[in-house]
Coordinates of C-alpha atoms and ligand atoms in Angstrom, one line a residue:
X15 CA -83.5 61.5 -72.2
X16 CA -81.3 59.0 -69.8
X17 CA -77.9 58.1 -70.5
X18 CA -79.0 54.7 -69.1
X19 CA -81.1 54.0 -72.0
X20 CA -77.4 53.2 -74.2
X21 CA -77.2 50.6 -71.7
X22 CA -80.5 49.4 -71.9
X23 CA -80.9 48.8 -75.4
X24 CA -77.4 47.7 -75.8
X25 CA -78.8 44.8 -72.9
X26 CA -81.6 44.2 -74.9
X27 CA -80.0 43.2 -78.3
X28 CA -76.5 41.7 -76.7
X29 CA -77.8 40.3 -73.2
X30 CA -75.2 37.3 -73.2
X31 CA -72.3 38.6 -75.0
X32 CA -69.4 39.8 -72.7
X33 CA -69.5 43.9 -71.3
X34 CA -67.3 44.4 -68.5
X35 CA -63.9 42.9 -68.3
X36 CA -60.9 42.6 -65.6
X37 CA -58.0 42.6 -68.0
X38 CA -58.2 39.4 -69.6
X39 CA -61.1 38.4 -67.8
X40 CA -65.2 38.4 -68.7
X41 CA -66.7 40.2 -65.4
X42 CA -70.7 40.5 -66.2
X43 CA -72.6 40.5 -69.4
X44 CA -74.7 43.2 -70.9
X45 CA -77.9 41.5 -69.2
X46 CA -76.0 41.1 -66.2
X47 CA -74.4 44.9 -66.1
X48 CA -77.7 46.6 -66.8
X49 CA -79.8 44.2 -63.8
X50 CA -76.6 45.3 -61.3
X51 CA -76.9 48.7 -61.9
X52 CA -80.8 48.7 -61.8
X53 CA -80.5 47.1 -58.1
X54 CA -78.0 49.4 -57.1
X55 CA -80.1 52.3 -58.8
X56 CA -82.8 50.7 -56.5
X57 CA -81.2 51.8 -53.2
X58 CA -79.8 55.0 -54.6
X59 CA -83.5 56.4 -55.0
X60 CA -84.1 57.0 -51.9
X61 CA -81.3 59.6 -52.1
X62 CA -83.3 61.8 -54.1
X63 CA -82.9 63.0 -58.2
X64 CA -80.5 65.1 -58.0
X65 CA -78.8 63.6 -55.4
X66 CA -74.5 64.1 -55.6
X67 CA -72.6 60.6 -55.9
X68 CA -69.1 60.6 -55.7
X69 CA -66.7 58.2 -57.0
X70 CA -63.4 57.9 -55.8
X71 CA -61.1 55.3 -57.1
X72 CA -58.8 53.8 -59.4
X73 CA -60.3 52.3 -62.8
X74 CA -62.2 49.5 -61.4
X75 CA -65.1 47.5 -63.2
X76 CA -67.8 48.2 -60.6
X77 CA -67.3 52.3 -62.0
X78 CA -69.1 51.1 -65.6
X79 CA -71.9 49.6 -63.3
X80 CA -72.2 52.8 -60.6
X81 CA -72.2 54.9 -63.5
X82 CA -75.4 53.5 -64.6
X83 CA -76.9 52.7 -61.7
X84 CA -76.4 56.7 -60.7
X85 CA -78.0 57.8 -63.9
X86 CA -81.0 55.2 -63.8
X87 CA -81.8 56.4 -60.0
X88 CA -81.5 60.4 -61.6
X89 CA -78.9 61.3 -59.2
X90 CA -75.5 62.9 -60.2
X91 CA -71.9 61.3 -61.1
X92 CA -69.0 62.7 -59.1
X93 CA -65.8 61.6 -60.4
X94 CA -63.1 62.3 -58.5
X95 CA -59.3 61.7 -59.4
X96 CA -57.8 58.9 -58.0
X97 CA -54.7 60.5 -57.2
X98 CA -55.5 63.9 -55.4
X99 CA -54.4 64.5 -51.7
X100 CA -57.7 63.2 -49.0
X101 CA -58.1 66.4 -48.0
X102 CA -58.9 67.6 -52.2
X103 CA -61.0 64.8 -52.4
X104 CA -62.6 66.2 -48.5
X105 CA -62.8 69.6 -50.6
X106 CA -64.9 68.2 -53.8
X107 CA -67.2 66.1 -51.8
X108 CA -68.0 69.1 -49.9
X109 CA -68.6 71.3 -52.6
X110 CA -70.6 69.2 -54.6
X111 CA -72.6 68.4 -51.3
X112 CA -72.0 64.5 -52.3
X113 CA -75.0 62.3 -50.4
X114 CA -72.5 59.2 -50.7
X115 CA -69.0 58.3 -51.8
X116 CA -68.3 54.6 -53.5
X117 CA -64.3 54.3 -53.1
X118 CA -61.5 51.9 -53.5
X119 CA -60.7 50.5 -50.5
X120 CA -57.0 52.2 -50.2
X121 CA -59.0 55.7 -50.6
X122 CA -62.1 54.7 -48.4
X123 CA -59.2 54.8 -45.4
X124 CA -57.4 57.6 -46.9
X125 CA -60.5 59.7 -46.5
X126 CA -62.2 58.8 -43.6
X127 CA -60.3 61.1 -41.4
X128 CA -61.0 64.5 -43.4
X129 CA -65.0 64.1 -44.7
X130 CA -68.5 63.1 -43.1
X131 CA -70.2 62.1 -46.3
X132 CA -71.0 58.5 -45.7
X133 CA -68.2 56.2 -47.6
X134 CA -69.0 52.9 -49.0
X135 CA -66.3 50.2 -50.3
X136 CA -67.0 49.4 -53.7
X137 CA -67.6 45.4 -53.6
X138 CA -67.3 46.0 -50.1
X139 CA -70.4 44.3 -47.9
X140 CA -72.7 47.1 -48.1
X141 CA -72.3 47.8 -51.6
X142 CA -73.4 43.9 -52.1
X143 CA -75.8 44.1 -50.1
X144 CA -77.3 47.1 -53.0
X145 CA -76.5 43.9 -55.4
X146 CA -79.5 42.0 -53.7
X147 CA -82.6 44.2 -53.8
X148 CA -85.1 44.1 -56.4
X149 CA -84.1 45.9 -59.5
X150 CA -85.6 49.9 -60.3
X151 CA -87.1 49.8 -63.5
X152 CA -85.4 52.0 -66.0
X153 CA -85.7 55.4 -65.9
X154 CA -88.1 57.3 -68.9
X155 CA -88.9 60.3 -68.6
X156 CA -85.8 62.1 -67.0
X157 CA -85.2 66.1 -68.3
X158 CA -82.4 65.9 -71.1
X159 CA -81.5 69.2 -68.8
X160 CA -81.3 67.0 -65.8
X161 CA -77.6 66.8 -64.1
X162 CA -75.7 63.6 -65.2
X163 CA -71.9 64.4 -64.1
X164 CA -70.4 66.9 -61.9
X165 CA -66.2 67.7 -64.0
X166 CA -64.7 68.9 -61.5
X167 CA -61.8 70.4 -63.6
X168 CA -58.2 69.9 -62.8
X169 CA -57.7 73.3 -60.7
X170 CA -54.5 74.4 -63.1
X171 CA -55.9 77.4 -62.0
X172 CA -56.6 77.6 -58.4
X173 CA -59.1 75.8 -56.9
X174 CA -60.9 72.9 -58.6
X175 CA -64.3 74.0 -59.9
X176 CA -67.6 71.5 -60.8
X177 CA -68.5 71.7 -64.5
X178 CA -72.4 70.9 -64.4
X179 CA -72.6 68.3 -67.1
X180 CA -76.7 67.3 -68.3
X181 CA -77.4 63.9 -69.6
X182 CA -77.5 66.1 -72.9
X183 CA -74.6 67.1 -73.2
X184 CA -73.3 63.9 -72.8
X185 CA -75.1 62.6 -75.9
X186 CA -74.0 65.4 -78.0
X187 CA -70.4 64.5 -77.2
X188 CA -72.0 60.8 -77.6
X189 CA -72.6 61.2 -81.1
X190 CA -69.4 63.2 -82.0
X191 CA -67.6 60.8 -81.5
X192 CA -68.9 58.5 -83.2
X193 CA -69.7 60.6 -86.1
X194 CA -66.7 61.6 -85.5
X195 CA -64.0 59.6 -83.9
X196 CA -65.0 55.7 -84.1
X197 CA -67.9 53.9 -84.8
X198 CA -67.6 51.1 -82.5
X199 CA -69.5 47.5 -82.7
X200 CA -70.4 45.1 -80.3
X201 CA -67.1 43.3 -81.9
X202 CA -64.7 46.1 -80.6
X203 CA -63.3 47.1 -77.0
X204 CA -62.8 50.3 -75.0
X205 CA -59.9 49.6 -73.0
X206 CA -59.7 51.9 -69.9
X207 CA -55.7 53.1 -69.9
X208 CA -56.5 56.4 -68.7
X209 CA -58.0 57.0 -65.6
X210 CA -62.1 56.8 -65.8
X211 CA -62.4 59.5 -63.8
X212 CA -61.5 62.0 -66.5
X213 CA -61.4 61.1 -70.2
X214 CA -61.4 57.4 -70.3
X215 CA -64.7 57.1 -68.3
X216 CA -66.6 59.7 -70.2
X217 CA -66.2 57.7 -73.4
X218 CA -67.8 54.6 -71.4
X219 CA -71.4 56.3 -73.3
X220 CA -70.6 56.2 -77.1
X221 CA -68.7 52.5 -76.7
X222 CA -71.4 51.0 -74.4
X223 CA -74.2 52.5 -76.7
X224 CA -72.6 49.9 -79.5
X225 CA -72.1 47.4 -77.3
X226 CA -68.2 47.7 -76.8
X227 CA -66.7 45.7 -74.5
X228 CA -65.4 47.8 -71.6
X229 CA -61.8 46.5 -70.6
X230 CA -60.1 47.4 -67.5
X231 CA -56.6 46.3 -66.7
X232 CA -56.2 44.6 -64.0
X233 CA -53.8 47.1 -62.5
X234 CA -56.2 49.6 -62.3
X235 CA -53.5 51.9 -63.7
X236 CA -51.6 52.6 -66.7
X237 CA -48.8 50.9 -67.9
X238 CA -48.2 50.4 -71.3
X239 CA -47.2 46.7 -71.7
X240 CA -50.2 45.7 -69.7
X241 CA -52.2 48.1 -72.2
X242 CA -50.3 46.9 -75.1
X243 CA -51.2 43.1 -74.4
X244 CA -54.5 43.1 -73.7
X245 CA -54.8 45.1 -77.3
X246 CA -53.4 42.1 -78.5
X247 CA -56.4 39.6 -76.6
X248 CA -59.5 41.9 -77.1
X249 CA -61.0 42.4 -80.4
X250 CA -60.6 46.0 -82.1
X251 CA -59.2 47.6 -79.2
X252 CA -59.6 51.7 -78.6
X253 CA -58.6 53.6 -76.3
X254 CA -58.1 57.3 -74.6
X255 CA -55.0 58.2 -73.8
X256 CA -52.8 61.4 -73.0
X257 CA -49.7 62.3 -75.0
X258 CA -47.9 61.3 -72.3
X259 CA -49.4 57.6 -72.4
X260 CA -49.0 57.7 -75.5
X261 CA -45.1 58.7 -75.2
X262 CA -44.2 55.6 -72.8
X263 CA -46.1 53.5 -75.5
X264 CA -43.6 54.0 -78.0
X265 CA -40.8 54.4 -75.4
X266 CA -41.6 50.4 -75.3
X267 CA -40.1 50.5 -78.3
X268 CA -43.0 47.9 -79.5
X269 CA -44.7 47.1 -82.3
X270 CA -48.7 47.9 -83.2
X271 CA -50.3 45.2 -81.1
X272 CA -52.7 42.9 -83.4
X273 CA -56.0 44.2 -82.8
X274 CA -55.3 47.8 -81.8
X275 CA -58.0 50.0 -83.5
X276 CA -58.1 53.7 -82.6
X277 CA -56.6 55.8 -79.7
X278 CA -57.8 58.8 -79.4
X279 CA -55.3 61.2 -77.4
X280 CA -55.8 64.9 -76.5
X281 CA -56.2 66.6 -72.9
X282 CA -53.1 68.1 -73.5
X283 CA -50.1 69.4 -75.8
X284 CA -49.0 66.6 -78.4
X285 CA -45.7 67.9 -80.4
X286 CA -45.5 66.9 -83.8
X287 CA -42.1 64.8 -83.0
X288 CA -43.6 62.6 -80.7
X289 CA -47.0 62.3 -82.7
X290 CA -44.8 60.9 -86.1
X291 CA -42.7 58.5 -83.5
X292 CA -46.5 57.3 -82.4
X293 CA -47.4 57.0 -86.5
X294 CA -44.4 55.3 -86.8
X295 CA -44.4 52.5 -84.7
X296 CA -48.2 52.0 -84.6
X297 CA -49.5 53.6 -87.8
X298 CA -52.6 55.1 -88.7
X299 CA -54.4 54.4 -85.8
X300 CA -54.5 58.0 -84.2
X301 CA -57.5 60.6 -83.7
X302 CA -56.8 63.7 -81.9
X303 CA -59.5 65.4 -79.8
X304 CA -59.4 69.0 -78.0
X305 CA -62.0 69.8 -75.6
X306 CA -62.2 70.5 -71.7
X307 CA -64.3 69.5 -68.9
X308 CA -66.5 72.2 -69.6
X309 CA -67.0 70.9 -73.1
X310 CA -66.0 67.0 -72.7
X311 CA -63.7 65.5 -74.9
X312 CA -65.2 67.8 -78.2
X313 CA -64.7 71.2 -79.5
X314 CA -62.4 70.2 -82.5
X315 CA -60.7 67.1 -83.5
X316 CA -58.3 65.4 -85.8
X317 CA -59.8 62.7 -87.6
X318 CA -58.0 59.9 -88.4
X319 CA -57.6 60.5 -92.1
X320 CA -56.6 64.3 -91.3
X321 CA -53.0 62.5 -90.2
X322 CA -52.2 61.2 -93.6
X323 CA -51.1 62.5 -97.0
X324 CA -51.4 60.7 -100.2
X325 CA -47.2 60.0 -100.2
X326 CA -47.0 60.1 -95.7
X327 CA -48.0 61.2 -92.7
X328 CA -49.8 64.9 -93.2
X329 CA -48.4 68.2 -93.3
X330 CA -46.5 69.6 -89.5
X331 CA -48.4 72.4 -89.7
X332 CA -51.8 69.8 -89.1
X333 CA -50.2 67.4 -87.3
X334 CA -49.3 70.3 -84.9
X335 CA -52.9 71.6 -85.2
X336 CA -55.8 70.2 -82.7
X337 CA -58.0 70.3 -86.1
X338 CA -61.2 71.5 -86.9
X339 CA -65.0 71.7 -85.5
X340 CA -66.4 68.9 -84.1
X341 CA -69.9 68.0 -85.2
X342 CA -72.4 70.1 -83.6
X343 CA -69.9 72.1 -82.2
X344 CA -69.8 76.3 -83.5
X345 CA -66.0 77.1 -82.6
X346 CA -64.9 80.9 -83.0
X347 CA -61.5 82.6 -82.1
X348 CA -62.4 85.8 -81.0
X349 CA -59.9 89.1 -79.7
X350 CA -60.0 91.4 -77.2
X351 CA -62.9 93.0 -78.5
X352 CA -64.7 89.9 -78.7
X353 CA -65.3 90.0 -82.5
X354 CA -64.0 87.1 -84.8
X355 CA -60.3 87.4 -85.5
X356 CA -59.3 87.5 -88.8
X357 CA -58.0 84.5 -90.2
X358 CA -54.1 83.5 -89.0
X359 CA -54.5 85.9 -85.8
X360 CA -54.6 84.6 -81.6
X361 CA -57.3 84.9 -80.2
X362 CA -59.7 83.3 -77.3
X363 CA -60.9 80.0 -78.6
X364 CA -64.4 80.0 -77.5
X365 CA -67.4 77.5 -78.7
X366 CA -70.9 76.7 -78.5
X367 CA -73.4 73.7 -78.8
X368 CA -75.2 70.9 -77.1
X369 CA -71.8 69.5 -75.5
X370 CA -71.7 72.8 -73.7
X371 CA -72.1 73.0 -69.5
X372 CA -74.8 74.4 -67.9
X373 CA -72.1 76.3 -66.0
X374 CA -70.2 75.7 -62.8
X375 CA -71.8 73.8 -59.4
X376 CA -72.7 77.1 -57.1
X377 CA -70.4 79.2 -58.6
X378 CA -72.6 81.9 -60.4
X379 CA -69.1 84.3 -60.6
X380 CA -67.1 81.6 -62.6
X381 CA -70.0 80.7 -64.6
X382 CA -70.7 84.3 -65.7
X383 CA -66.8 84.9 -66.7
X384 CA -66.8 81.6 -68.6
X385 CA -70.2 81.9 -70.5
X386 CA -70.7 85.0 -72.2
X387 CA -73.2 86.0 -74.8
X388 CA -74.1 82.1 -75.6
X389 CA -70.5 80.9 -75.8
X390 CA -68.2 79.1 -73.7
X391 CA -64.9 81.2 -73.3
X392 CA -62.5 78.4 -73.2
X393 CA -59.4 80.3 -71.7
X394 CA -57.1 79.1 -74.4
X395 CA -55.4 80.8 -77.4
X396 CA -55.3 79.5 -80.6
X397 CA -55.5 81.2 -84.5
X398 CA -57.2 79.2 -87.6
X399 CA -56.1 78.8 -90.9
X400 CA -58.0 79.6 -94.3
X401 CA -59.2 75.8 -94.2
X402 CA -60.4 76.0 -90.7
X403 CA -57.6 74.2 -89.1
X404 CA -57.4 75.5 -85.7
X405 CA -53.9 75.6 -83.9
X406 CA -53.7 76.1 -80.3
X407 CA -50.7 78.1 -78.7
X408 CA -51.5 78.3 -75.3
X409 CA -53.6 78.6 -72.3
X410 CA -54.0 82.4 -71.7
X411 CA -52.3 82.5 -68.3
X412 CA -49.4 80.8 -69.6
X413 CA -48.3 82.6 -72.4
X414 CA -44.7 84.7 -71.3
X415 CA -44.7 88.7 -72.3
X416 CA -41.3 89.5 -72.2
X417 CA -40.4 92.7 -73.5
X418 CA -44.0 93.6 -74.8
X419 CA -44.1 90.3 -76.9
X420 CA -46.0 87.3 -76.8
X421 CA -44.1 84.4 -76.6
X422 CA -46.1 81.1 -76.5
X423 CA -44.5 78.8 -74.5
X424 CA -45.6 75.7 -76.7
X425 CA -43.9 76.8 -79.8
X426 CA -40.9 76.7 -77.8
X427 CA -40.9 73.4 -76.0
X428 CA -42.3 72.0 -79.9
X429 CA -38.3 73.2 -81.1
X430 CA -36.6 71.4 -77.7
X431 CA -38.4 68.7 -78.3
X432 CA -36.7 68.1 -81.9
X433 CA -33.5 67.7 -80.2
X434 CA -32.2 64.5 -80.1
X435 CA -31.6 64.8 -76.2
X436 CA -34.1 66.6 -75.3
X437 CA -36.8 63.9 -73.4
X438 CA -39.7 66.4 -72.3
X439 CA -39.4 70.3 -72.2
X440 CA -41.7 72.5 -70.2
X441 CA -41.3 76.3 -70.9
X442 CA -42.9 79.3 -68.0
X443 CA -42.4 82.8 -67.5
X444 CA -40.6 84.2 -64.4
X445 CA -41.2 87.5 -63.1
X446 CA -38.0 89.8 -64.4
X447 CA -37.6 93.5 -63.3
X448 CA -36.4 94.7 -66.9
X449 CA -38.5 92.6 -69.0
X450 CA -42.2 91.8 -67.0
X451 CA -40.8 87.9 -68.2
X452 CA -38.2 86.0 -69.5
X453 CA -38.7 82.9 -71.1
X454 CA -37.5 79.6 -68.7
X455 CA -37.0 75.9 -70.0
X456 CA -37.4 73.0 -67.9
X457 CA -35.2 69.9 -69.4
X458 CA -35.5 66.6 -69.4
X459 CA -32.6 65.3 -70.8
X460 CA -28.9 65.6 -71.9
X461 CA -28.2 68.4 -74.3
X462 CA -26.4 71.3 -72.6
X463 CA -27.8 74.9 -72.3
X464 CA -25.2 75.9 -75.1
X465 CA -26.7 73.2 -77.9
X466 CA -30.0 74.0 -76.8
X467 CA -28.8 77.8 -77.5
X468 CA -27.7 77.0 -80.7
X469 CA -30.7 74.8 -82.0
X470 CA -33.1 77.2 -81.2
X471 CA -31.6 79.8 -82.7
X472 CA -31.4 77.9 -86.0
X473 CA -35.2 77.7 -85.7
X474 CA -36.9 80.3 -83.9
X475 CA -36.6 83.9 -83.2
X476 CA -33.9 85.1 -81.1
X477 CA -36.4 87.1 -78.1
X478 CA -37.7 83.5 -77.5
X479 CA -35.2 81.6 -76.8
X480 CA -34.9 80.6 -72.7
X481 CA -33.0 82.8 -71.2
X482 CA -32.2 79.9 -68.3
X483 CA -32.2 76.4 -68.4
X484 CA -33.0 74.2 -65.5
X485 CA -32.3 70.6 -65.5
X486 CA -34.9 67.6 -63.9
X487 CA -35.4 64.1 -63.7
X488 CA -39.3 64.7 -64.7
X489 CA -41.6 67.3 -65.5
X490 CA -44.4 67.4 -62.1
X491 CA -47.7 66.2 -64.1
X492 CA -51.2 65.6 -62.8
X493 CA -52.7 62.2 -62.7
X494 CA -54.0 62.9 -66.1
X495 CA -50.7 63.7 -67.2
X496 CA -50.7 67.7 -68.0
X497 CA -47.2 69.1 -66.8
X498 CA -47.9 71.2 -63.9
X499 CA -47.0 74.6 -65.3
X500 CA -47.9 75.9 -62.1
X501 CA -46.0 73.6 -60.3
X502 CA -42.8 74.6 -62.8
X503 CA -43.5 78.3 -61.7
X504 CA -43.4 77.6 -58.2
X505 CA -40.2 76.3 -58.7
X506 CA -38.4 79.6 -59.5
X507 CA -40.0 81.7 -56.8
Ligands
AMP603 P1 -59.5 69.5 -68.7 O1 -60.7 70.3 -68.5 O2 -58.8 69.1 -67.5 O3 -59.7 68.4 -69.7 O4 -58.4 70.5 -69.5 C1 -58.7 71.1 -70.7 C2 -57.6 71.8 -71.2 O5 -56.6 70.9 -71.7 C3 -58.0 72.7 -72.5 O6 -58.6 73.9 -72.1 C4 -56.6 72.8 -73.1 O7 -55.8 73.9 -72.5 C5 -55.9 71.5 -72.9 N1 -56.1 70.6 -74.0 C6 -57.2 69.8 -74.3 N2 -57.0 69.1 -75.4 C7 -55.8 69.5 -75.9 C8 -55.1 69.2 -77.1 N3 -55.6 68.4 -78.0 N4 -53.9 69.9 -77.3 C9 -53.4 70.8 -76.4 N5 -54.1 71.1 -75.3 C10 -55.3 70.5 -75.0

């Protein structure tokens, strides 16, 4: 099993019809996509299967074709994020042991200074020089066990670790979503707002297998008019987004673009306020996954219909919840003891499946601690409800004991958040002599520590309310647009 064969038989039965797109316009056709990425496949071999390929750059159209071309030569898919300091990206490269890194030409020079792996410009001279020898023929026979991706995961936690993705796991997470998510034809697009790096580029398999056009905007970036028009030109447009994308969508203040079709957002917290503004202005068009690099893009999900009720939008308490099971997916919520928690209690989420890693790149520590007894221990804390609803609180290093209790920092920031002047709300713990923690908010916006004070305590209970407020422009995300809550912490040492 080859992830290249989507591409293959999507060749075969669409050869002329258009695949890759630079905003507006067509780039290559399936035939001509899958005949690129065989030559450049062709000069990857002698690399070796197995081989670590990195890819360093903003979304670019040449990453749908590298993609390929890695698989089909049997080698491995580094993604790195676009926006992480040279010397991180130095750091990756060397801990995968990349043979070769294909980068933009701003982070070519950016990391020539701080690695040795050799560097190649994509549509640079050398990488069309790949574009002119004879085409590899397609691989058949490759181990469904076989490496395919390298996650490196976004280091919240320290240093950034490589989830070992197979080709296998990819097409478990292939056909969740679309048994799923969206069942794509070669009539729709898959327009790449978020970086392809991450989210955006592991849904390249399930659209490309139906012959969805891949879009990516011409910027190379997100920004949401840009995104919004070319869901207006493409036909049956979906997409991956953040909450935070999908936040500076409605800030537009925009209407539902003619041939929008699905967005799938996820990766991190949506609050119910901001996910009814979304419904709102662009209607049922929403799916909700939760999953982690370890177990891309699927562990549960919120299916399109699961947002609606017969006279609205659905219930808060499942518009607040990340859903249930994903096909092919055994989720659990398990407590200290590691039995099954009963039915409304926290515990560890943890799951099991095909879509689960092989474990971490030369890490044999971190793998252990993360899979235990056949299941992946996802380091987050959530509780599920008699109808299997599962609702996430927190990751397990950021929930705030003050006082002996639990306070979960996103039930806090989901009450800022439904004050009118509140724009974006991250909530930490700082170390207190008296208490272990006290509960912090970071603001963005205009209400004042005393009507912050006073809403909460009309809503929540009074030993989690903040016991400070601190006022900022922005909350410091990551390229992929989780707030930083490390970064937050930092702040107040
Ligand atoms: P990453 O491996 O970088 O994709 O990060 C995965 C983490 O993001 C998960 O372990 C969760 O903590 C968080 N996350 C993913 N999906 C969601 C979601 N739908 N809602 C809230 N948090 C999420």
């Amino acid at each position: 099993m080859n992830l290249f064969a989507l591409l293959d038989q999507t060749a075969a039965r669409h050869a002329d019809r258009g695949a890759v797109y630079r905003g507006e316009k067509l780039v290559h056709t399936w035939a001509q996509l899958r005949e690129r990425a065989l030559r450049i496949a062709a000069s990857l071999r002698g690399l070796g299967p197995g081989a670590r390929i990195a890819v360093a750059s903003e979304n670019r159209p040449e990453i749908v074709e590298v993609m390929f071309a890695i698989w089909a030569a049997e080698a491995v898919l580094v993604p790195v994020n676009a926006k992480l300091h040279p010397r991180e990206t130095g750091q990756i490269l060397a801990d995968a042991g990349a043979s070769l890194v294909f980068a933009s030409p701003s982070i070519g020079a950016d990391l020539a200074p701080v690695t040795t792996v050799p560097i190649e410009i994509l549509d640079g001279p050398q990488y069309r020089s790949r574009l002119t020898a004879p085409a590899a023929t397609a691989p058949r026979n490759t181990d469904p066990a076989a490496l395919a991706w390298l996650f490196y995961t976004s280091g919240t936690t320290g240093r950034s670790k490589g989830a070992m993705l197979s080709h296998r796991n990819l097409m478990a997470m292939t056909v969740a979503h679309l048994a799923d998510f969206d069942s794509p034809d070669s009539h729709l697009t898959l327009v790449h707002g978020a970086p392809m790096s991450h989210g955006s580029g592991l849904y390249v398999p399930p659209y490309v297998a139906r012959g969805a056009r891949q879009v990516v905007p011409a910027s190379g970036a997100f920004d949401p008019t840009e995104f919004l028009d070319l869901c207006a030109i493409h036909p049956g447009c979906s997409a991956f987004l953040a909450p935070t994308m999908v936040a500076r969508l409605v800030r537009t203040g925009r209407d539902r673009p003619a041939n929008l079709h699905t967005i799938v957002y996820g990766g991190g917290p949506m609050y119910v306020d901001g996910l009814k503004a979304a419904l709102a202005a662009f209607g049922p068009v929403f799916v909700q996954l939760y999953g982690q690099g370890e177990a891309p893009m699927t562990i549960t999900g919120l299916r399109r219909a699961d947002h609606l009720a017969t006279d609205g939008w659905a219930a808060d308490a499942v518009l607040g919840s990340v859903g249930y099971a994903r096909s092919g997916v055994d989720v659990a919520v398990v407590g200290a003891d590691g039995r099954p928690a009963p039915v409304g209690e926290v515990g560890e989420i943890v799951c099991r499946g095909d879509v689960v890693m092989a474990g971490y790149w030369n890490n044999p520590e971190a793998t252990a601690a993360t899979l235990r007894d056949g299941w992946l221990h996802t380091g987050d804390l959530g509780s599920f409800d008699d109808t299997g609803y599962l609702t996430l609180r927190d990751r397990s290093k950021d929930v705030v004991i003050s006082g002996g209790s639990n306070i979960y920092p996103r039930e806090v920031e989901e009450v800022l958040l439904e004050h009118p002047d509140v724009v974006e709300a991250g909530v930490v713990g700082a170390p207190d002599p008296e208490w272990g923690e006290t509960v912090v908010a970071f603001v963005v916006g205009r209400a004042s520590p005393g009507e912050l004070d006073a809403h909460l305590l009309e809503r929540i209970a009074r030993f989690k309310r903040p016991k400070r407020y601190v006022y900022l422009d922005e909350l410091p995300k990551n390229s992929y647009g989780k707030v930083l809550k490390r970064e937050l912490r930092a702040r107040l040492r």
